[in-house]
Coordinates of C-alpha atoms in Angstrom, one line a residue:
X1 CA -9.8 -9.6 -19.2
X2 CA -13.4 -10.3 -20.3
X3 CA -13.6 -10.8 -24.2
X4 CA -16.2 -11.7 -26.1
X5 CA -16.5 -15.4 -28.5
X6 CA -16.5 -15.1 -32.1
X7 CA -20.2 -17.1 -31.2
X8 CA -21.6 -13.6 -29.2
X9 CA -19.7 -11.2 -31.9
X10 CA -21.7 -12.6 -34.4
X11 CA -24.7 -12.4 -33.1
X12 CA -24.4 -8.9 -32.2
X13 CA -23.9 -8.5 -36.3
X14 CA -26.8 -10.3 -36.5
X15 CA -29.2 -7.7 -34.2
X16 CA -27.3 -4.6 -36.0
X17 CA -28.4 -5.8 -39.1
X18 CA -32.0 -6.3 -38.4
X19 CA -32.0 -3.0 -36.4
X20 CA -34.0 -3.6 -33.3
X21 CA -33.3 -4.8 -30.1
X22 CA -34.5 -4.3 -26.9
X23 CA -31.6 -6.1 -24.8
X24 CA -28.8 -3.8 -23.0
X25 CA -25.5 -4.4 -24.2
X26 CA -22.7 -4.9 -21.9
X27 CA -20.4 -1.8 -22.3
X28 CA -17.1 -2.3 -23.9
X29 CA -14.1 -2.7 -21.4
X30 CA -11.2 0.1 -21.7
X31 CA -8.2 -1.5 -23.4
X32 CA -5.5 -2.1 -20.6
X33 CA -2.6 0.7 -20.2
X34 CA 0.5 -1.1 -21.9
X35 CA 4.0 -0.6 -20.2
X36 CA 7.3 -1.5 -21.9
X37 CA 8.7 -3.2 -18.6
X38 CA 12.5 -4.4 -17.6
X39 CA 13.4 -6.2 -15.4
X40 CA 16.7 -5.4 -13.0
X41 CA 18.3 -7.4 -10.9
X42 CA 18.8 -6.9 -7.1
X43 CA 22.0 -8.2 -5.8
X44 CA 22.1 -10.3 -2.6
X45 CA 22.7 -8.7 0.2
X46 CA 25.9 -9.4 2.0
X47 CA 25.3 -11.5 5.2
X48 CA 24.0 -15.1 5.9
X49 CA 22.4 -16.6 2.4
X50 CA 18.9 -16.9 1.3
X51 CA 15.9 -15.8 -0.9
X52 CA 15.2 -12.6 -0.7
X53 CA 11.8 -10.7 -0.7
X54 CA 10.8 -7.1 -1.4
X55 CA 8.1 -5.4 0.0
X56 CA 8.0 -1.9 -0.6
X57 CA 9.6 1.1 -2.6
X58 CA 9.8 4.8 -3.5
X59 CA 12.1 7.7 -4.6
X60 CA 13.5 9.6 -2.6
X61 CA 16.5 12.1 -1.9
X62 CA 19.4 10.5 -5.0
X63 CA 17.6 7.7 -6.1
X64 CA 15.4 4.8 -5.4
X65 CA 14.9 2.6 -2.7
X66 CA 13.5 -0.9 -2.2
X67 CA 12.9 -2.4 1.1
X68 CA 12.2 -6.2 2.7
X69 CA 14.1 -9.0 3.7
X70 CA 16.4 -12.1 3.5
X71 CA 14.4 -15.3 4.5
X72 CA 17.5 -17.6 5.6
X73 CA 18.6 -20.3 3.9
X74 CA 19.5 -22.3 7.2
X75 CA 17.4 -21.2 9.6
X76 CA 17.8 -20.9 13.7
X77 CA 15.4 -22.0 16.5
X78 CA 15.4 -17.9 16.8
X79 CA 15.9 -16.3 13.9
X80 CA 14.6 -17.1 10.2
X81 CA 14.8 -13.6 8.5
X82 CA 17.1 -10.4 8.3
X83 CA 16.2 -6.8 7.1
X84 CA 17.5 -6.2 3.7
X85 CA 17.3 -2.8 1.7
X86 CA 18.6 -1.4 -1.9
X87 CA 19.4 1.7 -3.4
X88 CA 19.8 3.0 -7.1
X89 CA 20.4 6.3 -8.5
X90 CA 19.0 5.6 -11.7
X91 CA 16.8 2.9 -11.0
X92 CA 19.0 0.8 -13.4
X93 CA 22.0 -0.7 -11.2
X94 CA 21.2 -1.8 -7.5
X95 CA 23.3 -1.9 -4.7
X96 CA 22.9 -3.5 -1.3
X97 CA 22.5 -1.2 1.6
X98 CA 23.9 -2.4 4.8
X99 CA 21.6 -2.6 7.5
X100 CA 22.5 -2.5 11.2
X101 CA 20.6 -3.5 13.5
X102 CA 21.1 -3.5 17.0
X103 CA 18.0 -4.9 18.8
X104 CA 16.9 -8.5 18.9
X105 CA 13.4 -8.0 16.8
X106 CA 15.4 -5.5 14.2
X107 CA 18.2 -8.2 13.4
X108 CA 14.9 -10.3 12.3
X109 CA 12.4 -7.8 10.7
X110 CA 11.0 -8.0 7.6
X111 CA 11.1 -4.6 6.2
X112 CA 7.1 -4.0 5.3
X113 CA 6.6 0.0 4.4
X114 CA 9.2 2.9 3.1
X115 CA 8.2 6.2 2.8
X116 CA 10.4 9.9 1.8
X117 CA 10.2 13.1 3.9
X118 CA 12.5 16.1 2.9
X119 CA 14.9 13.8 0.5
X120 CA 14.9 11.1 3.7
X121 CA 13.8 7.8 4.2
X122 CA 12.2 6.0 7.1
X123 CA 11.0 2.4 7.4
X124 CA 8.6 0.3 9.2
X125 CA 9.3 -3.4 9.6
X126 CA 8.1 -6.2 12.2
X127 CA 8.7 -10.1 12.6
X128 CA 5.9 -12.1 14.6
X129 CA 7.3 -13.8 17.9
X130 CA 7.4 -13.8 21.7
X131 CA 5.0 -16.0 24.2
X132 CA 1.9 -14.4 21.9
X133 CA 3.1 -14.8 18.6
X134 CA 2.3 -11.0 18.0
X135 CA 4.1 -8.7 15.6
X136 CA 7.4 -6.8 16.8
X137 CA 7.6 -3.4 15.0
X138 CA 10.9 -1.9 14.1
X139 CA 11.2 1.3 12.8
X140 CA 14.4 2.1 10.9
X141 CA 16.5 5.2 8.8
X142 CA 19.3 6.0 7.2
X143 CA 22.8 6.9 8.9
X144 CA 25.0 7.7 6.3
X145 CA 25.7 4.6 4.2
X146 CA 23.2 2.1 6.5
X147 CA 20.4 1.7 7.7
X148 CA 19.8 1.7 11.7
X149 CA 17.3 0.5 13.2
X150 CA 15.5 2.7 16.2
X151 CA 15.3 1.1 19.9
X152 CA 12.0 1.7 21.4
X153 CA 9.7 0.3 24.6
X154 CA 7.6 -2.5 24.4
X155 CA 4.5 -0.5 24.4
X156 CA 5.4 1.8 21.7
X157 CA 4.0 -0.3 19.6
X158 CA 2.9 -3.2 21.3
X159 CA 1.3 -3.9 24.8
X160 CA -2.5 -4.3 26.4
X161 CA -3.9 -1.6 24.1
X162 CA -2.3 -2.4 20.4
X163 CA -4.4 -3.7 18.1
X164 CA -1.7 -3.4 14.5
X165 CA 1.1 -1.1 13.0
X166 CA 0.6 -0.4 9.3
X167 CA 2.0 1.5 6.4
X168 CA 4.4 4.7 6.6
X169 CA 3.8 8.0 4.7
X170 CA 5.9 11.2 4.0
X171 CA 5.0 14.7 3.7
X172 CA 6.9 17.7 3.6
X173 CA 7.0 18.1 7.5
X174 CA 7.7 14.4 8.6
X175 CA 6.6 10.5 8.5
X176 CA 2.9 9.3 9.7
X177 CA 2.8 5.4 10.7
X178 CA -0.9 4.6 10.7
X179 CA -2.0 1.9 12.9
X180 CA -5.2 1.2 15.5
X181 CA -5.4 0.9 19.1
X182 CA -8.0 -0.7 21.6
X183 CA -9.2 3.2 21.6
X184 CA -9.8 3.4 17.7
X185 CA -7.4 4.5 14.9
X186 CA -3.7 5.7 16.3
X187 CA -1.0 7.3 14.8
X188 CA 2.7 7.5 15.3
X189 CA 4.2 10.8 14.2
X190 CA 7.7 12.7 13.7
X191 CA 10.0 15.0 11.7
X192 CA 12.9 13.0 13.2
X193 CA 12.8 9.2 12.2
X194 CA 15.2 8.3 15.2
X195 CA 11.8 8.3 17.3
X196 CA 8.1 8.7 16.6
X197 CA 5.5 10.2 19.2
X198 CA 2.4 7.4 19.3
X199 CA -1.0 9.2 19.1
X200 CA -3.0 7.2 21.3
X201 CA -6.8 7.8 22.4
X202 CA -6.8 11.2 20.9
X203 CA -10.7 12.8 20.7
X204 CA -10.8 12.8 17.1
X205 CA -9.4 9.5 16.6
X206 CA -11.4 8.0 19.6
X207 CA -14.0 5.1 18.5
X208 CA -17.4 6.6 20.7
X209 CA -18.7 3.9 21.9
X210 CA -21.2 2.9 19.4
X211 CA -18.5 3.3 16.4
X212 CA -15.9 0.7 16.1
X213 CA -13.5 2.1 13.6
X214 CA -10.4 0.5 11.8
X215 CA -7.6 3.0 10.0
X216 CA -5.8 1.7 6.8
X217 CA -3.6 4.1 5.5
X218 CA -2.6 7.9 5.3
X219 CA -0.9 10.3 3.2
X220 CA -0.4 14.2 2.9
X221 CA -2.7 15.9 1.0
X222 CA -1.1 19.4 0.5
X223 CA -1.9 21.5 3.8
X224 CA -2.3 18.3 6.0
X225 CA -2.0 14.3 7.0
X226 CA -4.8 12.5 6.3
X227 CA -5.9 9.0 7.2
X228 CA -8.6 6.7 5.6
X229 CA -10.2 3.5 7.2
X230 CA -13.9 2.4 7.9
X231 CA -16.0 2.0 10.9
X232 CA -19.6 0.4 11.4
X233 CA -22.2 1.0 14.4
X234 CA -23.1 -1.4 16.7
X235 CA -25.3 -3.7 15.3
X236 CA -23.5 -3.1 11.4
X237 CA -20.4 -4.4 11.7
X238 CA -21.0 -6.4 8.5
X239 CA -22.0 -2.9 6.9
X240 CA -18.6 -1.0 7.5
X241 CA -19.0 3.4 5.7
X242 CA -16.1 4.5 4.4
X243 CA -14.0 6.9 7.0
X244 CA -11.3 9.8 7.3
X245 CA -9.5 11.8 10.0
X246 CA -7.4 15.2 9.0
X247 CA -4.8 16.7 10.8
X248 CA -2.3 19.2 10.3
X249 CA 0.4 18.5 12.5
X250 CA 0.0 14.6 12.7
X251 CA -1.1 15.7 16.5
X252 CA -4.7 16.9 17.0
X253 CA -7.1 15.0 14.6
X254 CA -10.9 15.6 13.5
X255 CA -13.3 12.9 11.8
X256 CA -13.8 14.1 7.7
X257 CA -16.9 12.7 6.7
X258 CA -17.1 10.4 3.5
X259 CA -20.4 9.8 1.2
X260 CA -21.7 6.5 2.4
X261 CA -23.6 3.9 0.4
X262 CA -25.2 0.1 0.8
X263 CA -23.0 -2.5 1.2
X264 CA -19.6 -3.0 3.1
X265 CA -16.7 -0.4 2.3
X266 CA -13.7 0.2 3.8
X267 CA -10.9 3.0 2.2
X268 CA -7.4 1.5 2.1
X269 CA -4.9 3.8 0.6
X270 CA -4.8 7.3 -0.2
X271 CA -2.8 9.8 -2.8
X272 CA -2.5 13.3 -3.4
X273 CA -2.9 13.6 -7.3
X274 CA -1.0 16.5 -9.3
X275 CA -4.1 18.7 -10.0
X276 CA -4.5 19.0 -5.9
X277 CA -7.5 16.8 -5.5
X278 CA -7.1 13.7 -3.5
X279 CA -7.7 10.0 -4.1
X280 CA -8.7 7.6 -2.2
X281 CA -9.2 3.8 -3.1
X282 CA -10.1 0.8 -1.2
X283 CA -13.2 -2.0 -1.6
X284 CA -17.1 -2.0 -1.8
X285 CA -19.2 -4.9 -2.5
X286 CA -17.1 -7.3 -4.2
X287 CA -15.4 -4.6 -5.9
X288 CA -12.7 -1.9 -6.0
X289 CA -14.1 1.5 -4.8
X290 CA -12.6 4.8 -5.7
X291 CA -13.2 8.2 -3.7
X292 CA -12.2 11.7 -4.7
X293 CA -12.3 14.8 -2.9
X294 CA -12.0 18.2 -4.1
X295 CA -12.5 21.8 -2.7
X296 CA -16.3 20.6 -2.2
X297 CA -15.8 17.6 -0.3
X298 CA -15.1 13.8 -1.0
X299 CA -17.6 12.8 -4.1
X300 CA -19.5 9.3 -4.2
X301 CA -17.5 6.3 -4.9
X302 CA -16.4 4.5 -8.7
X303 CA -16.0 0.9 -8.9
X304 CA -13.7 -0.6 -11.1
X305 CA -12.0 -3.8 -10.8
X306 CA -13.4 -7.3 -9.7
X307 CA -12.4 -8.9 -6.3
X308 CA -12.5 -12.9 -7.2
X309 CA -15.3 -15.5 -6.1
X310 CA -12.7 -17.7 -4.6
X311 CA -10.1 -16.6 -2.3
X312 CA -6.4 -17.4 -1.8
X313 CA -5.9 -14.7 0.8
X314 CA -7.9 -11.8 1.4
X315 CA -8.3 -8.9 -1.0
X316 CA -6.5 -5.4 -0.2
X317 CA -5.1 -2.4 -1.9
X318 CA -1.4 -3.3 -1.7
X319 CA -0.6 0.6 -2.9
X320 CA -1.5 3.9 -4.4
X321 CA 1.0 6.3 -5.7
X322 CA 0.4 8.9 -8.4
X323 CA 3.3 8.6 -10.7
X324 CA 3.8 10.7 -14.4
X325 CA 1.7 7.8 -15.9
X326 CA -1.5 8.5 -13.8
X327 CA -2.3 7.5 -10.4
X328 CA -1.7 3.7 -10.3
X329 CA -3.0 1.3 -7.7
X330 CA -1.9 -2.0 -7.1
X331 CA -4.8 -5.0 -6.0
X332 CA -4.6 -8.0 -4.3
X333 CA -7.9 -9.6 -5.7
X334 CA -8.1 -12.4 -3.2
X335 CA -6.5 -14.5 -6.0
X336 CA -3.9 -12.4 -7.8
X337 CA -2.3 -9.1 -7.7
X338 CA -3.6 -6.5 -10.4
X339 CA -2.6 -3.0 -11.4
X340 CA -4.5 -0.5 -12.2
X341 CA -4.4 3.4 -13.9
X342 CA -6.3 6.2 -13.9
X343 CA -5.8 9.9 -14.9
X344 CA -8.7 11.6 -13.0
X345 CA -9.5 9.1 -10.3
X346 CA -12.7 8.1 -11.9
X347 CA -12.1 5.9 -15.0
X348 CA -9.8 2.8 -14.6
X349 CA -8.2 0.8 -16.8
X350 CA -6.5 -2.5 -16.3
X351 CA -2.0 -2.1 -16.7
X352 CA -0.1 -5.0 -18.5
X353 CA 2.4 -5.8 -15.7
X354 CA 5.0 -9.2 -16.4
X355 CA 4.4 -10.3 -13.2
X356 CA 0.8 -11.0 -11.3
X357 CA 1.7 -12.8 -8.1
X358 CA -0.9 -15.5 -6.9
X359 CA -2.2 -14.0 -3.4
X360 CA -0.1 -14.9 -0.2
X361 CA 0.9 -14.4 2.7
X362 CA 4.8 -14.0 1.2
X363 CA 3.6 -12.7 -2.1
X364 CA 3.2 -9.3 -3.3
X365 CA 3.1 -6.2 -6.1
X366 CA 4.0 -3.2 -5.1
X367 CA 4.2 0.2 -7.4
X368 CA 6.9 2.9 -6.4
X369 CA 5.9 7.0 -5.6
X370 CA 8.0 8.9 -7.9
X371 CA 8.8 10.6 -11.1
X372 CA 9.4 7.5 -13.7
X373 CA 8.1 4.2 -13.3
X374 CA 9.3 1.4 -10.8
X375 CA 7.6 -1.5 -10.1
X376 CA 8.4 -4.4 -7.4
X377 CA 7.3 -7.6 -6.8
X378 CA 7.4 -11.3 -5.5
X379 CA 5.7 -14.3 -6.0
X380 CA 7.7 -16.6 -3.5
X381 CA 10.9 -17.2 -5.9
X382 CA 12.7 -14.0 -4.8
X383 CA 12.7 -10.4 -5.5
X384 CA 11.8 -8.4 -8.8
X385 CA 12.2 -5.1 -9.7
X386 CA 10.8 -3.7 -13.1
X387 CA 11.5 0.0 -14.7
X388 CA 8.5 0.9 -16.8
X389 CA 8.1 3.3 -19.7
X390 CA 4.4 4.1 -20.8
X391 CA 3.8 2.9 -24.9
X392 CA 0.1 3.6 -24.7
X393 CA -1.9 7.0 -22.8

């Protein structure tokens, strides 16, 4: 955080005193949200040793659930990770859940995205490989005790028309994988996580020929799905305008326009916030950008939030949940991971976390949709969990 030197404190003293001034002074910045965080442990998962990662998590059904992987101690030729998982009624003692998987890019997936539907789970993972080096998407659920993975064609996922498979979201009526074709934006819908129907080329997803759009992320925003990304015309595609697509049955889409302004923006995550409105939050010029739609329409974006001058890895909303502290985004800044609060979706503050990863491709921080506080994260020496009770509004 940005503080001020003794040096400039005095010397605004000095101005007060003699009462005029003509310089602007640099508004005060909010006093970060403080969190008494504690740490539990996650026990290793039975199977072949090594250090585990976590990825994802969120309540759901019992308990809690955190998702990612084991990257093997003594690696293969083939095979240098296996899916791990762990569950907790009380977010307090962790056990391992069992995953079995039965196809060849399952046994090796690192499990990216969790998301709840009707007190269910379902999960997305993927491990790079094959002649191209792309990623192999898994999607997985629970069976009873386990977690089983879900076989599925090639081009479900892959083939001459994928472009990338990302994050998983739950609603009331099923699970919506967001993802982008050679088309545009696709989905992959169900209310069954043993299979998902891909949404391919669909006329309200479908890039025009002058747009080239690129969907980020979805959610359910009371009555239906939606999905958030950017796009740019030809000519602009260093000037990408903030995007959205609605649906009601994760099916038939139409294009939701969202207030545009200069620069480069592009919408990441989205979050249904408790009063009905919905949030969106992604970047715009170098900064975080925050959208809000009500009953009128999405309103013109807030900044909050600094994406750094020099970069480690590129800078991303990692997640966006709305929790009983406020909605609460997690940041990759291009150097670090961040967290951030806010209670209306238009002023941020800055959350005290223990942990702020540097930025990598194997690091991450991660904030859990439910009704206390959870908090996962890595920063390359295995996996961390955190329960979190507000100390501060």
């Amino acid at each position: 955080m940005h503080r001020r030197t003794p040096a400039a404190l005095a010397a605004i003293g000095v101005l007060a005193l003699a009462g005029c001034t003509d310089e602007p002074r640099e508004p005060a910045r909010p006093e970060p949200v403080r969190v008494t965080w504690v740490e539990k442990q996650l026990p290793p998962p039975d199977g072949a040793p090594g250090r585990t990662v976590v990825r994802d998590a969120v309540q759901c059904g019992d308990g809690w659930w955190v998702v990612g992987a084991v990257f093997l101690d003594r690696p293969s030729e083939t095979r240098d990770t296996r899916p791990a998982a762990w569950f907790s009624a009380d977010r307090g003692t962790w056990r391992s859940v069992p995953v079995e998987a039965r196809t060849y890019w399952g046994r090796r997936a690192i499990l990216n995205s969790v998301a709840c539907s009707r007190g269910r789970v379902a999960v997305v993972g993927a491990r790079s490989g094959g002649a191209h080096g792309n990623p192999r998407v898994t999607t997985f659920h629970a069976e009873g005790e386990s977690l089983v993975d879900v076989r599925a064609v090639f081009t479900q996922y892959g083939g001459v028309s994928a472009t990338n498979v990302g994050p998983i979201a739950g609603g009331p009526t099923g699970w919506l994988i967001t993802g982008n074709r050679t088309s545009g934006p696709g989905v992959w819908w169900t209310d069954d996580p043993r299979g998902f129907t891909r949404v391919e080329a669909e006329p309200g997803l479908t890039d025009d020929g002058d747009l080239e759009s690129l969907a980020q992320g979805a959610g359910w925003a009371g009555e239906e799905w939606v999905v958030v990304g950017a796009g740019a015309r030809t000519g602009r595609h260093l000037d990408p305008d903030p995007l959205a697509w609605t649906s009601p049955d994760g099916l038939t889409w139409t294009p939701e326009e969202m207030p545009a302004a200069e620069g480069a923006e592009d919408v990441h995550r989205v979050t249904l916030l408790d009063d009905g409105r919905l949030l969106a939050v992604g970047l715009h010029e170098g900064r975080y950008a925050a959208w809000v739609r009500d009953d009128d329409g999405w309103g013109d974006a807030v900044s909050f939030g600094e994406v750094a001058q020099e970069w480690r890895g590129a800078p991303y909303v990692a997640s966006l949940v709305t929790t009983p502290a406020g909605a609460l985004a997690s940041v990759s800044t291009g150097d670090h991971y961040e967290l951030w609060q806010t209670g209306d979706g238009r002023d941020w503050r800055r959350v005290d976390v223990p942990l702020e990863p540097q930025t990598a491709g194997d690091h991450t921080l991660v904030v859990a949709a439910g009704e206390d506080l959870l908090l996962v994260a890595d920063a390359g020496d295995g996996g961390h969990v955190w329960v979190g009770e507000p100390i501060s509004p």
